[in-house]
Coordinates of C-alpha atoms and ligand atoms in Angstrom, one line a residue:
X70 CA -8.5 -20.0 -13.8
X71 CA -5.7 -22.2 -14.1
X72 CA -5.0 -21.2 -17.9
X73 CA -5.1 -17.7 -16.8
X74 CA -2.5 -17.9 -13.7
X75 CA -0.1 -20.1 -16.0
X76 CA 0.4 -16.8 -18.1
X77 CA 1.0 -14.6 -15.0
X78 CA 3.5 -12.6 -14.0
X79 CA 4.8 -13.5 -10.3
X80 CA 7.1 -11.5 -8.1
X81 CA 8.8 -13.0 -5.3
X82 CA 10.5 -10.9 -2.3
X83 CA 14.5 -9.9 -2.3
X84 CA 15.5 -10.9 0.6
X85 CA 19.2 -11.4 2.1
X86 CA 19.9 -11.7 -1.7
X87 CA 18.0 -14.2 -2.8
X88 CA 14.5 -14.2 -4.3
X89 CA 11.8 -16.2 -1.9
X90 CA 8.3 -17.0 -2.6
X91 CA 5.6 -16.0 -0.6
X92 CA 2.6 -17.6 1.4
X93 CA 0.0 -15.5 -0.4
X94 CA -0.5 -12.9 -3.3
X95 CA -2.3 -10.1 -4.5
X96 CA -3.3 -9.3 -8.4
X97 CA -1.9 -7.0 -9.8
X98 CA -3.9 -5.2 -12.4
X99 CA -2.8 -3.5 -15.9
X100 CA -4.4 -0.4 -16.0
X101 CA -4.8 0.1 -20.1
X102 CA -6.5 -3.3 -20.7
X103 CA -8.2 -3.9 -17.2
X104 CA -6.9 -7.5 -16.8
X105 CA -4.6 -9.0 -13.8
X106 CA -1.7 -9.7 -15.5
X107 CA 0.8 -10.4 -12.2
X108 CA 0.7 -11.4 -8.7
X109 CA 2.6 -9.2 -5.9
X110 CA 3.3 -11.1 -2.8
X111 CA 1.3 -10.2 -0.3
X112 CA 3.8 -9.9 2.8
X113 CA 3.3 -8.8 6.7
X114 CA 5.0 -9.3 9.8
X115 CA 6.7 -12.4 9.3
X116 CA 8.3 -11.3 5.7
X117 CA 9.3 -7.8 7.0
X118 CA 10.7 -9.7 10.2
X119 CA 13.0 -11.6 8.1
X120 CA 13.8 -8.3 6.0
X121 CA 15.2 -6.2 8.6
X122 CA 17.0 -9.3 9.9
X123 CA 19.3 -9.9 6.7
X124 CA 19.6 -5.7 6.1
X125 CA 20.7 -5.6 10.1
X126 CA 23.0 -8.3 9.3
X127 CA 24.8 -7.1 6.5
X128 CA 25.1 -3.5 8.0
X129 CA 28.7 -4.4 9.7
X130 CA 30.2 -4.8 6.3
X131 CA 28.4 -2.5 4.3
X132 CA 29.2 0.3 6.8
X133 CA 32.5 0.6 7.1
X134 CA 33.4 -0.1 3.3
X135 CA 34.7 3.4 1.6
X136 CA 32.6 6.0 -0.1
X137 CA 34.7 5.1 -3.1
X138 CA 34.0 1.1 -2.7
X139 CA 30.4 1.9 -2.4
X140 CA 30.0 4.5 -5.1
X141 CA 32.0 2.1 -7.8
X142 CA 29.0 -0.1 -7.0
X143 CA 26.2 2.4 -7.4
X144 CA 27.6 3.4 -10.6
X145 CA 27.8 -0.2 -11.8
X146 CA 24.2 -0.8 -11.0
X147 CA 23.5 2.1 -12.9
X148 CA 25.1 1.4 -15.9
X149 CA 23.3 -2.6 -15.3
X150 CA 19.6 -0.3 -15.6
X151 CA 20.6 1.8 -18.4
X152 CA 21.7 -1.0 -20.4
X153 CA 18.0 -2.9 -20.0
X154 CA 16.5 0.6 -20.4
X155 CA 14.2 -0.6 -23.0
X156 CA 12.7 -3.6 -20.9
X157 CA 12.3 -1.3 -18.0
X158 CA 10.5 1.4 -19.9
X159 CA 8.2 -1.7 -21.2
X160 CA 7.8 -3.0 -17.9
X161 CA 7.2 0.6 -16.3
X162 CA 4.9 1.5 -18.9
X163 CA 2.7 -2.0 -18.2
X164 CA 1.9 -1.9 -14.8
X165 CA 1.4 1.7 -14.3
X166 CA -0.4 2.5 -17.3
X167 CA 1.9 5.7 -18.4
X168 CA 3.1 6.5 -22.2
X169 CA 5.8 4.6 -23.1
X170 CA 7.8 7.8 -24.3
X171 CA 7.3 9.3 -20.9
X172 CA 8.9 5.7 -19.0
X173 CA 11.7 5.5 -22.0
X174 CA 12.8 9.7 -21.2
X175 CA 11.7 10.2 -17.6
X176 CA 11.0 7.5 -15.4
X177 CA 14.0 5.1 -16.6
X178 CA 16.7 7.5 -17.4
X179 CA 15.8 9.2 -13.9
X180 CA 16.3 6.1 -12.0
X181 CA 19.4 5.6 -13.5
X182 CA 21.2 9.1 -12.6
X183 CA 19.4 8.6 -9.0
X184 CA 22.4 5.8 -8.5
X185 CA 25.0 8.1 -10.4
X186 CA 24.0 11.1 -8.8
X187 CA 24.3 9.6 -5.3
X188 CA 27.6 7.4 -6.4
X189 CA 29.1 11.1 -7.2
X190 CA 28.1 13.2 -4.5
X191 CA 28.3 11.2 -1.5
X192 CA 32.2 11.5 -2.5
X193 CA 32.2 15.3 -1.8
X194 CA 30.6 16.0 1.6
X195 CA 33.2 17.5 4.5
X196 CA 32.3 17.8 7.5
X197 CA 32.8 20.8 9.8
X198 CA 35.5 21.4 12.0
X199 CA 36.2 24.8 14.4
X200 CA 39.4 25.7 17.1
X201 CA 39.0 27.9 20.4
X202 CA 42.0 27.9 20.8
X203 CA 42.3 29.7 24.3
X204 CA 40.6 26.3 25.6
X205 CA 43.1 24.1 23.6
X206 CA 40.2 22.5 21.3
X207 CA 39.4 21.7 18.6
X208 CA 36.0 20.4 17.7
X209 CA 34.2 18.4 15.0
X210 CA 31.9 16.6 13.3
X211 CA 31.5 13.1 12.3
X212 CA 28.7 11.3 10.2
X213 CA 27.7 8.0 10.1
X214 CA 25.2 5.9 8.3
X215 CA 22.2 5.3 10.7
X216 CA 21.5 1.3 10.3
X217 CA 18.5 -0.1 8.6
X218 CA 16.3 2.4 6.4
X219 CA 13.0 1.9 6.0
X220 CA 11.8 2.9 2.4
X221 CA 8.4 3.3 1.3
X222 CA 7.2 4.4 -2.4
X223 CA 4.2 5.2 -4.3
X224 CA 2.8 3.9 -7.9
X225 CA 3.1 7.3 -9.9
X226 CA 6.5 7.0 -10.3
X227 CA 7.8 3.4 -9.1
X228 CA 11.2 3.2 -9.9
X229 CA 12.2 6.8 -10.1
X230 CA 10.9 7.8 -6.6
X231 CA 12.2 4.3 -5.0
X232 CA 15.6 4.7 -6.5
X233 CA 16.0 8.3 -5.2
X234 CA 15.8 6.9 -1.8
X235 CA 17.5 3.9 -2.0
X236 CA 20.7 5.1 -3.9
X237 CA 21.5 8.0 -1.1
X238 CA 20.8 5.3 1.4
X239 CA 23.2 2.7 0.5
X240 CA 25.4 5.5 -0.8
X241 CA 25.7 6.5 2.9
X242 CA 26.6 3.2 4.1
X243 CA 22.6 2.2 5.4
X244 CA 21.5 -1.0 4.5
X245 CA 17.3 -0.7 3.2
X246 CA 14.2 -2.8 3.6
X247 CA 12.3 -1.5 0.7
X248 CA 8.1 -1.5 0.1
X249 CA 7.5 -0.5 -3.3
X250 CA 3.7 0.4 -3.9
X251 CA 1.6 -3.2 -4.0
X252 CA 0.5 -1.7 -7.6
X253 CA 3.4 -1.2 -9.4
X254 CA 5.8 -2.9 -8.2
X255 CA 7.1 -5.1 -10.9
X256 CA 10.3 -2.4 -11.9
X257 CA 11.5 -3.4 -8.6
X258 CA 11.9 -6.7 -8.4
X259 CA 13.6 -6.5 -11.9
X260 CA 16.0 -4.0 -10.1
X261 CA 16.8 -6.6 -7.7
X262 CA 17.8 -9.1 -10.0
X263 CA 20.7 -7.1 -10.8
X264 CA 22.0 -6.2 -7.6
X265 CA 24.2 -9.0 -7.4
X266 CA 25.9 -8.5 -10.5
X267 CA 26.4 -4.9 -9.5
X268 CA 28.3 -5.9 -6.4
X269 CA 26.4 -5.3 -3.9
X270 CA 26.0 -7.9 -0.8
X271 CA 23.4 -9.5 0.1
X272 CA 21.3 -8.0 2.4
X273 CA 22.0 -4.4 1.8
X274 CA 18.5 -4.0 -0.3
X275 CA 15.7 -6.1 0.7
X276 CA 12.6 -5.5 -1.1
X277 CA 9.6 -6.6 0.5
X278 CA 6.0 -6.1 -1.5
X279 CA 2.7 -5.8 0.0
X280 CA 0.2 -3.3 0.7
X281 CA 0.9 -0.6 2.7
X282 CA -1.4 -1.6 5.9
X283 CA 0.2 -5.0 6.5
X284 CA 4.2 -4.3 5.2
X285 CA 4.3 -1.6 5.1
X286 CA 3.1 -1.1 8.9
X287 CA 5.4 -3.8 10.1
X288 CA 7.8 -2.2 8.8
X289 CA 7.0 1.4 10.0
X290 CA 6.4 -0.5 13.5
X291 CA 9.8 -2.3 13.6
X292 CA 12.0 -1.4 16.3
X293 CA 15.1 -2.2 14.2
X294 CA 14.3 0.2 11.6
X295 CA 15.3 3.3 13.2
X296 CA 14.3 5.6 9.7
X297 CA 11.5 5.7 7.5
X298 CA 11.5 7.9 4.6
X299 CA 7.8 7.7 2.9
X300 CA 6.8 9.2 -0.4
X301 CA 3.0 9.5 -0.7
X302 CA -0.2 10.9 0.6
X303 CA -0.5 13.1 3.5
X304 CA -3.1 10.9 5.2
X305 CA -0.6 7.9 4.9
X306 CA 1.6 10.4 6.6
X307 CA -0.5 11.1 9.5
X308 CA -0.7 7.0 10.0
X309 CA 3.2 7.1 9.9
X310 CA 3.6 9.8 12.0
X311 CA 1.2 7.6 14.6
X312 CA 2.5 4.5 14.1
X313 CA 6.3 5.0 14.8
X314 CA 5.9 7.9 17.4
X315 CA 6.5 4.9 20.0
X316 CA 9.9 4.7 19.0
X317 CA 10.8 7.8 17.8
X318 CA 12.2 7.3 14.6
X319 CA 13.4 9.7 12.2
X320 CA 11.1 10.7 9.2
X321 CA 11.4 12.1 6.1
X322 CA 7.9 12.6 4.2
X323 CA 7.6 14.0 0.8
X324 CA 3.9 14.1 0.0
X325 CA 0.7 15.6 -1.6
X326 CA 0.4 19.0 -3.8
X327 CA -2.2 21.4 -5.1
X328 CA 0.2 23.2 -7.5
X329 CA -0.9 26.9 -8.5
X330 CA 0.7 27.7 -11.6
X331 CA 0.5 32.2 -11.3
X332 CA 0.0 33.5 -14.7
X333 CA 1.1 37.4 -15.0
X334 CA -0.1 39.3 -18.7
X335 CA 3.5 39.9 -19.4
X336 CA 3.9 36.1 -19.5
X337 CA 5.8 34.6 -22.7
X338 CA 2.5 32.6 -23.7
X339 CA 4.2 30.7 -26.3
X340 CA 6.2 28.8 -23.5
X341 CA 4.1 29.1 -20.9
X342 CA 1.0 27.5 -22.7
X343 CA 2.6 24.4 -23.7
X344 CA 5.0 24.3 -20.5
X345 CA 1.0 24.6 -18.5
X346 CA -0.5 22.1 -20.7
X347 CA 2.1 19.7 -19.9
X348 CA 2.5 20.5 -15.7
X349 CA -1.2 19.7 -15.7
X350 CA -1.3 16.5 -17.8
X351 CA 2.2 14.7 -17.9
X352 CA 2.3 11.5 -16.6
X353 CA -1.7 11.4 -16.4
X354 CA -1.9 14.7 -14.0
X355 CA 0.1 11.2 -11.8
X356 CA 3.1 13.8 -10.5
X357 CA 3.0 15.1 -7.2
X358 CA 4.5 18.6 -9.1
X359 CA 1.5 18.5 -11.5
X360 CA -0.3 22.2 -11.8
X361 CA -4.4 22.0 -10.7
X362 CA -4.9 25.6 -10.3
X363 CA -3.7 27.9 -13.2
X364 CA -4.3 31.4 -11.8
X365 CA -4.4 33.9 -14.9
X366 CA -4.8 37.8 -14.8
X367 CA -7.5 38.8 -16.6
X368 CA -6.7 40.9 -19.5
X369 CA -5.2 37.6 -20.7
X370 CA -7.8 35.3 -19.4
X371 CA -10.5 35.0 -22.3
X372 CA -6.8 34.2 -24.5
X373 CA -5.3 32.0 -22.5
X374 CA -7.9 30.0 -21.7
X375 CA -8.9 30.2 -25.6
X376 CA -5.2 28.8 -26.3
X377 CA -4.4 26.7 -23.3
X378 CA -7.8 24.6 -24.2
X379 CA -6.5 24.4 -28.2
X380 CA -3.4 22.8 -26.6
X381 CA -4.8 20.3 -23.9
X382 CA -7.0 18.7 -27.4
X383 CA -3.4 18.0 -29.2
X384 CA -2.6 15.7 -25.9
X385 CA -3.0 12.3 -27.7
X386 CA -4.9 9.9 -25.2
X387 CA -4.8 6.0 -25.5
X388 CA -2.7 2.9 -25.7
X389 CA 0.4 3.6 -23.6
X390 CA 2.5 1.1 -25.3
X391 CA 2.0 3.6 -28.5
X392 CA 4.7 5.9 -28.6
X393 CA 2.9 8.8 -30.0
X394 CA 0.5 8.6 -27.2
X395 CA 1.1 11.6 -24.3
X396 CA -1.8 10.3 -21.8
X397 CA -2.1 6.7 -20.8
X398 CA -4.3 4.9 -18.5
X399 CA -4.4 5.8 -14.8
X400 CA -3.7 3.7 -12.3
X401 CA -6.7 1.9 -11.2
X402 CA -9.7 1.9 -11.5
X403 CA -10.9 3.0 -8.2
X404 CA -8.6 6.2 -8.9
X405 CA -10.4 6.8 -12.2
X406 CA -13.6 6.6 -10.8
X407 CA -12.2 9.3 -7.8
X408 CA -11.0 11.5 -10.2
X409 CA -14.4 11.5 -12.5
X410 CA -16.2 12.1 -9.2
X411 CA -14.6 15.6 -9.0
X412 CA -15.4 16.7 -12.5
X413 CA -19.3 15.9 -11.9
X414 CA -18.8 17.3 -8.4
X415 CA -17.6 20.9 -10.1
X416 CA -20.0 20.4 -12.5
X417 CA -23.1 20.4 -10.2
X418 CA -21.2 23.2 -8.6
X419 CA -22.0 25.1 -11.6
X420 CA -18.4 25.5 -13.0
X421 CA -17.8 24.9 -16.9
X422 CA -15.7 21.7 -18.0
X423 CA -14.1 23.4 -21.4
X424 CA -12.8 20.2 -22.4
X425 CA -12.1 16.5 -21.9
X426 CA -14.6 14.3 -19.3
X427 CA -18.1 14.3 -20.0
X428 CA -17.2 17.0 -23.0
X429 CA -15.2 15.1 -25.8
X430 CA -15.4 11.3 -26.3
X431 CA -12.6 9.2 -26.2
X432 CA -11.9 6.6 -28.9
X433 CA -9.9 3.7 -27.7
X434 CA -8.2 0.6 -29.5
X435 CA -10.1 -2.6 -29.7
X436 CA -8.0 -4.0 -26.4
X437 CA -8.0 -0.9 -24.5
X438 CA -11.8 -0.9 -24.3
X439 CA -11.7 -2.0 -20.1
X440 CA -8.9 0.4 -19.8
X441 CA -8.5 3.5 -17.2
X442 CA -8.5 6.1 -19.5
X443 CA -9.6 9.9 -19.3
X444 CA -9.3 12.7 -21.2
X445 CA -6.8 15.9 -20.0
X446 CA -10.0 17.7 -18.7
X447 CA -9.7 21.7 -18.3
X448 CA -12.2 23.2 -15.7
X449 CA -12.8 27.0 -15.8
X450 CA -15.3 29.1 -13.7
X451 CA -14.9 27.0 -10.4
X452 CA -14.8 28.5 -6.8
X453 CA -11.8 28.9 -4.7
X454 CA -13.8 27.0 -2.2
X455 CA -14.8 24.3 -4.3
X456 CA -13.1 20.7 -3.0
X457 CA -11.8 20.6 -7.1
X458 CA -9.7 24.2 -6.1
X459 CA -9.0 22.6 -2.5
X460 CA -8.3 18.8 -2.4
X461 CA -5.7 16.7 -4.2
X462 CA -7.1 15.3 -7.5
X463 CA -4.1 13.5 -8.9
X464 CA -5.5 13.1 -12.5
X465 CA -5.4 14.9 -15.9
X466 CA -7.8 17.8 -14.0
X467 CA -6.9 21.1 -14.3
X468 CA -8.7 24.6 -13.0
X469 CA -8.8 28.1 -14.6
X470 CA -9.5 31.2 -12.9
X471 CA -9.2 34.9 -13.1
X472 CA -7.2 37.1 -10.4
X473 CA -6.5 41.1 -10.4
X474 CA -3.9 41.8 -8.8
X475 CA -0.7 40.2 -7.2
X476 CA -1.7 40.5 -3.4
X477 CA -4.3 38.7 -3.8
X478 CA -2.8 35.8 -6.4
X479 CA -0.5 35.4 -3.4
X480 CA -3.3 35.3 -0.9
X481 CA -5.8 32.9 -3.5
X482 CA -2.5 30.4 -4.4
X483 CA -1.4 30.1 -0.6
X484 CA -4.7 28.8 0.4
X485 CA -4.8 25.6 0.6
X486 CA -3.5 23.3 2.9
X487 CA -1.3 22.0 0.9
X488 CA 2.8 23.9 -0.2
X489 CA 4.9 21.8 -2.5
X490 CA 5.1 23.3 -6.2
X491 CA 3.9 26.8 -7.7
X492 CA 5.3 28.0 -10.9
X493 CA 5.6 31.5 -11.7
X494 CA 5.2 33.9 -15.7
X495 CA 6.2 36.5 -15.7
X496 CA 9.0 38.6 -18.4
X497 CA 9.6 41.0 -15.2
X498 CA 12.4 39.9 -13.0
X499 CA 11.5 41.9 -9.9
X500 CA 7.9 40.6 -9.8
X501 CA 8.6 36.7 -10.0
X502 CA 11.6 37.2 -7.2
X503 CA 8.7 38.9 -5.1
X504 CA 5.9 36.2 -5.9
X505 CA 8.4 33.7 -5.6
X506 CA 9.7 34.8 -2.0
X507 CA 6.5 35.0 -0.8
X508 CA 4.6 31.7 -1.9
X509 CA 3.9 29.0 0.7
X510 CA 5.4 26.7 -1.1
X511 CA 8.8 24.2 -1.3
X512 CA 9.8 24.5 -5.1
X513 CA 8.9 27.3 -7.0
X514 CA 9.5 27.6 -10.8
X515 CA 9.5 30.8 -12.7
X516 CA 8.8 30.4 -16.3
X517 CA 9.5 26.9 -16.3
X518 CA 8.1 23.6 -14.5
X519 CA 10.3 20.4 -13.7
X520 CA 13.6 22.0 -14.1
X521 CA 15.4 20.1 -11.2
X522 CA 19.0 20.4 -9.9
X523 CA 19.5 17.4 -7.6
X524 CA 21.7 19.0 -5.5
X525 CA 19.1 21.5 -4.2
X526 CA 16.6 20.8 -1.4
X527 CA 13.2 19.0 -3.0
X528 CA 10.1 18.9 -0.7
X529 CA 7.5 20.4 0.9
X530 CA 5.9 22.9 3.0
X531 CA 2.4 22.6 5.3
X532 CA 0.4 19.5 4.7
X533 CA 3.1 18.8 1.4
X534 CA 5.7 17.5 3.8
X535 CA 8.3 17.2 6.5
X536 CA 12.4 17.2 5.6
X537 CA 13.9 17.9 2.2
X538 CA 15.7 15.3 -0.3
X539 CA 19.0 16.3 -2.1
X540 CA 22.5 15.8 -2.2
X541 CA 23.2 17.6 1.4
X542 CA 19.4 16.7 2.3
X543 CA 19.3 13.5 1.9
X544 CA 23.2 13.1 3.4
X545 CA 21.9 14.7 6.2
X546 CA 18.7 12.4 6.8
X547 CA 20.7 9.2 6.3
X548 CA 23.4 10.3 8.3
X549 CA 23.6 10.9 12.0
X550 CA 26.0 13.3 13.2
X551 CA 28.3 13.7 15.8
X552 CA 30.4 16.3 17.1
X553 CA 33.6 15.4 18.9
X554 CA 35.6 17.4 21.0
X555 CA 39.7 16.7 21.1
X556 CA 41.8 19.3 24.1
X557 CA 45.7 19.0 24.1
Ligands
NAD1841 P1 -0.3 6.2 -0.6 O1 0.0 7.1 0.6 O2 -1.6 5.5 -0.7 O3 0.8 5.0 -0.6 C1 2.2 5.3 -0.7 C2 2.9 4.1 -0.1 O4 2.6 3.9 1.2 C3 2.6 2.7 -0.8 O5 3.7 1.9 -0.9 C4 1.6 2.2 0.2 O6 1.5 0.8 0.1 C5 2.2 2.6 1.5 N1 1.2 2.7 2.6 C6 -0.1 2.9 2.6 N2 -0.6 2.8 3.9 C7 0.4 2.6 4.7 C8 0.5 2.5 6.1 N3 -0.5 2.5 6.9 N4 1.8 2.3 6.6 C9 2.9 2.2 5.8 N5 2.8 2.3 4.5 C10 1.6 2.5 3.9 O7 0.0 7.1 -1.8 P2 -0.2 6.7 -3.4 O8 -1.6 6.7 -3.7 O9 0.6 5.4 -3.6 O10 0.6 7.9 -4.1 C11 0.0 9.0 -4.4 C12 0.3 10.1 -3.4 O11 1.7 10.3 -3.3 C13 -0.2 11.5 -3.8 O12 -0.7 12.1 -2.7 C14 1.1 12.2 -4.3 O13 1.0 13.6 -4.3 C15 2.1 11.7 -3.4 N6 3.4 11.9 -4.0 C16 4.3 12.8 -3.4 C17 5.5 13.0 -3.9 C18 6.5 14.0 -3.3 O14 7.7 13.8 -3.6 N7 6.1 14.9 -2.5 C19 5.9 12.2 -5.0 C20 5.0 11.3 -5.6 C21 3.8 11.1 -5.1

């Protein structure tokens, strides 16, 4: 109704910086009251066309300024987020439905030390350099910035996840056509109306919205985009990996998990309970890191479980927008309905659901009512088979079971298809360096979760991914390299 749209929120594309409308739109829904409250342009061929044009344009320039010119710029954008923390928080919290505490001390802050991190380390790479001297050469290596970087983000963590590719992009002297996810994408116009002010020229971040089929394709098809770095899920992948095999680009892909958490007896409970709770729920069960299958040996099953399900009840469910609240709304509410699906599916199965959907009801706020809510849901009992042990639920769902001995928790936790996260308890140091070595799997915590230094590799193994992100990673992917050879 016309009422309705006058109160909407509408985004416009970024584009050779300056902010153009679009020929049509898609709602954009917010996920703890169920109404469309803003319209996403709803771009394709023609938008993405004029994308890469404007970031191919402003490559010259942007190339061949200084690390130092370009990291003063990153760290000014930074500092340009941080001081509108609060709106962004607000804004983050909005369209994708999580806690407000989690946007205001993860999401935000994250995105923020993305640009600082980058600004920093992209001033202390050297490259490699060797003699053979009976030839009378030396040799070396150059890198270069590739041209324009294709960058394509999900909606569990909007800004955080598009800022960590964005910032080592640009900080590499790329130039970036950006598709944020067509569902939360609000974060990322607001980041674009800062970009000026930060210094940064036009046409070295173009942001184009739209869903992934139509602008996203077009811009995984583009000739002149000769990188795509894709966060997301592996079947997108597999589409990615088709699409742009014509021209060969380069790929980085950082995608799905089915995170065993390994739970030894001599585990520190009183961390790893709380820690477990929180890898299984945080951010909705919405991280690719999230734990979905707790393995725990079973003199300390019957406890742990006893414990772990006392703990999952103290996570506060409802309005995201309350600060006390730990578990917002999830994202949509075809997602909600997926992620019920598997709890019924278990349940016919025959497993037991100890707590949350279906088992405890769930009182919401008067204007929360329409709202994609669920409660942290704790599934014990359930078959290694079973598609809730197996497939990627991506919601507050997490599985229990009992193992003997450590061959076979290695054995149980590497099989799936999946190898990005595992976490490890254990008080003895020889055991967790053994599990550890021998997981299938890209990050592995030991009596911790979500600890990250972003200077190490991030990513994943088998179905979880291809490439890793990090300070040298992520040089290395937006870099090409070149060895020359110089004889007296
Ligand atoms: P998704 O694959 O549906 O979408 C991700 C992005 O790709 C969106 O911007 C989407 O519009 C776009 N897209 C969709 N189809 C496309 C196509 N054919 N061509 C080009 N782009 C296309 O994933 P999602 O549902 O937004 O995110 C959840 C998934 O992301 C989960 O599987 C999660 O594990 C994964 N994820 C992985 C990491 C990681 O670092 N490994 C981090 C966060 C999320």
């Amino acid at each position: 109704t016309m009422a309705h749209s006058k109160s909407l929120l509408v985004l416009e594309n970024f584009i050779g910086g300056k902010f153009v409308p679009c020929s049509s739109y898609i709602d954009s829904y917010n996920p703890s009251t169920g109404d469309v409250y803003c319209r996403v342009p709803d771009s394709g061929k023609e938008e993405v066309e004029v994308a890469v044009k404007a970031a191919k344009d402003a490559f010259p320039v942007w190339s061949s300024k200084s690390p130092l010119e370009r990291s003063q710029i990153l760290n000014k954008l930074a500092d340009l987020i941080e001081h509108d923390l609060e709106a962004f928080a607000q804004a983050e919290s909005k369209d994708q439905g999580k806690a407000i505490t989690f946007a205001r001390t993860v999401d935000i802050p994250r995105a923020v030390y993305n640009f600082r991190f980058f600004a920093s380390s992209i001033l202390h790479h050297v490259t490699e350099c060797t003699e053979m001297a009976t030839m009378g050469c030396v040799h070396y290596t150059s890198r270069a910035p590739v041209g324009v970087a294709g960058l394509i983000s999900p909606w569990n963590l909007p800004l955080y996840l598009l800022t960590w590719k964005i910032a080592p992009a640009i900080a590499c002297g790329n130039t970036v056509v950006a598709k944020p996810s067509e569902m939360t994408s609000v974060t990322a116009w607001m980041m674009c109306k800062l970009l000026e002010k930060a210094g940064i020229p036009p046409g070295v971040v173009n942001v184009v919205f739209g869903t992934g089929t139509k602008a996203g394709e077009a811009l995984v098809c583009h000739p002149d985009v000769p990188l795509i770095s894709f966060t997301g899920s592996t079947l997108t992948a597999q589409r990615i990996m088709e699409k742009s095999a014509p021209h060969c680009k380069r790929l980085s892909l950082e995608l799905g998990g089915k995170n065993p958490a390994i739970i030894f007896d001599d585990a520190d409970l009183s961390q790893c309970i709380p820690t477990t709770v929180r890898s299984s729920f945080a951010n909705q069960g919405e991280i690719c890191l999230c734990t979905s299958r707790i393995f725990v040996q079973r003199g300390i099953y019957d406890e742990f479980l006893k414990r772990f399900v006392a703990e999952a009840k103290k996570w506060k469910t409802g309005n995201p927008s309350d600060p006390t609240v730990d578990v917002g709304a999830l994202i949509s509410k075809e997602h909600l309905e997926k992620v019920r699906s598997y709890v019924k599916k278990a349940q016919a199965e025959g497993a037991r659901v100890l707590c949350g959907e279906g088992v405890d009801s769930l009182a919401l706020p008067p204007g929360n009512q329409k709202g994609y809510f669920m409660l942290p849901t704790v599934i014990a009992a359930v078959e290694d088979e079973s598609c809730c042990m197996q497939e990627e639920i991506f919601g507050p769902v997490t599985c229990v079971v009992a193992f003997d001995t450590e061959e076979e928790v290695i054995r149980r936790a590497n099989g799936v298809k999946y190898g990005l996260a595992a976490t490890v308890w254990s008080g003895n140091v020889g055991r967790v360096h053994r599990v550890a070595h021998r997981l299938q799997s890209g990050l592995v915590w030991t009596n911790c979760w979500l600890v990250r230094d972003l200077n190490l590799p991030f990513g994943g193994m088998k179905a979880s991914g291809i490439g890793r992100e990090g300070a040298k990673d992520s040089y290395e992917f937006f870099t090409e390299v070149k060895t020359i050879t110089i004889k007296h």
